[in-house]
């Protein structure tokens, strides 16, 4: 995994969310990302900014998972 970018599977794991949910959010333009060669690519800085805005909607479990992943990377 690149330190600057995530693919769809990596981002889903990082956020503790289902891959299909992440893809749906990206396809609808609700998650910052872009398709490169037909594959989703998400830049870490954009995802961090998105998380700062969206975290208030996360459950306690989702927040704990994100925090755990951030500490282990």
Coordinates of C-alpha atoms in Angstrom, one line a residue:
X1 CA 0.0 0.0 0.0
X2 CA 1.2 3.4 -0.9
X3 CA 1.5 5.9 2.0
X4 CA -0.3 8.6 0.0
X5 CA -3.1 6.6 -1.7
X6 CA -5.5 3.8 -0.9
X7 CA -7.3 1.5 -3.4
X8 CA -10.9 0.5 -2.7
X9 CA -10.1 -2.5 -0.6
X10 CA -7.5 -0.7 1.5
X11 CA -9.8 2.2 2.2
X12 CA -12.6 -0.2 3.2
X13 CA -10.3 -2.0 5.6
X14 CA -8.9 1.3 6.9
X15 CA -12.4 2.6 7.7
X16 CA -13.9 -0.7 8.9
X17 CA -16.6 -0.5 6.2
X18 CA -17.8 -2.8 3.6
X19 CA -16.1 -2.5 0.2
X20 CA -19.5 -2.1 -1.6
X21 CA -20.4 0.7 0.7
X22 CA -17.2 2.6 0.0
X23 CA -17.6 2.0 -3.7
X24 CA -21.2 3.3 -3.6
X25 CA -20.1 6.5 -1.8
X26 CA -17.4 7.1 -4.3
X27 CA -19.7 6.4 -7.3
X28 CA -22.2 8.9 -5.9
X29 CA -19.5 11.6 -5.3
X30 CA -19.9 11.5 -1.5
X31 CA -16.3 10.2 -1.0
X32 CA -13.3 12.0 -2.5
X33 CA -11.6 9.7 -5.0
X34 CA -10.9 9.2 -8.7
X35 CA -10.8 6.3 -11.1
X36 CA -7.4 5.6 -12.5
X37 CA -7.3 2.9 -15.1
X38 CA -10.8 1.8 -14.1
X39 CA -9.8 1.4 -10.4
X40 CA -10.7 3.7 -7.6
X41 CA -7.8 5.7 -6.0
X42 CA -8.2 7.7 -2.8
X43 CA -5.6 10.1 -1.6
X44 CA -4.8 10.0 2.1
X45 CA -5.1 13.8 2.7
X46 CA -8.5 14.0 1.0
X47 CA -9.8 11.0 3.0
X48 CA -8.5 12.6 6.3
X49 CA -10.3 15.8 5.4
X50 CA -13.5 13.9 4.5
X51 CA -13.3 11.9 7.8
X52 CA -13.0 15.2 9.8
X53 CA -16.3 16.2 8.3
X54 CA -18.1 12.9 8.4
X55 CA -17.0 11.4 11.7
X56 CA -20.0 12.8 13.6
X57 CA -22.1 10.3 11.8
X58 CA -19.9 7.3 12.7
X59 CA -20.9 4.9 15.4
X60 CA -18.7 4.3 18.4
X61 CA -17.5 1.0 16.9
X62 CA -16.6 2.7 13.6
X63 CA -14.7 5.4 15.3
X64 CA -12.8 2.9 17.4
X65 CA -11.9 0.9 14.3
X66 CA -10.6 4.0 12.5
X67 CA -8.6 5.1 15.6
X68 CA -7.1 1.6 15.9
X69 CA -6.1 1.6 12.2
X70 CA -4.5 5.0 12.5
X71 CA -2.4 4.0 15.5
X72 CA -1.2 0.8 13.9
X73 CA 0.0 2.4 10.6

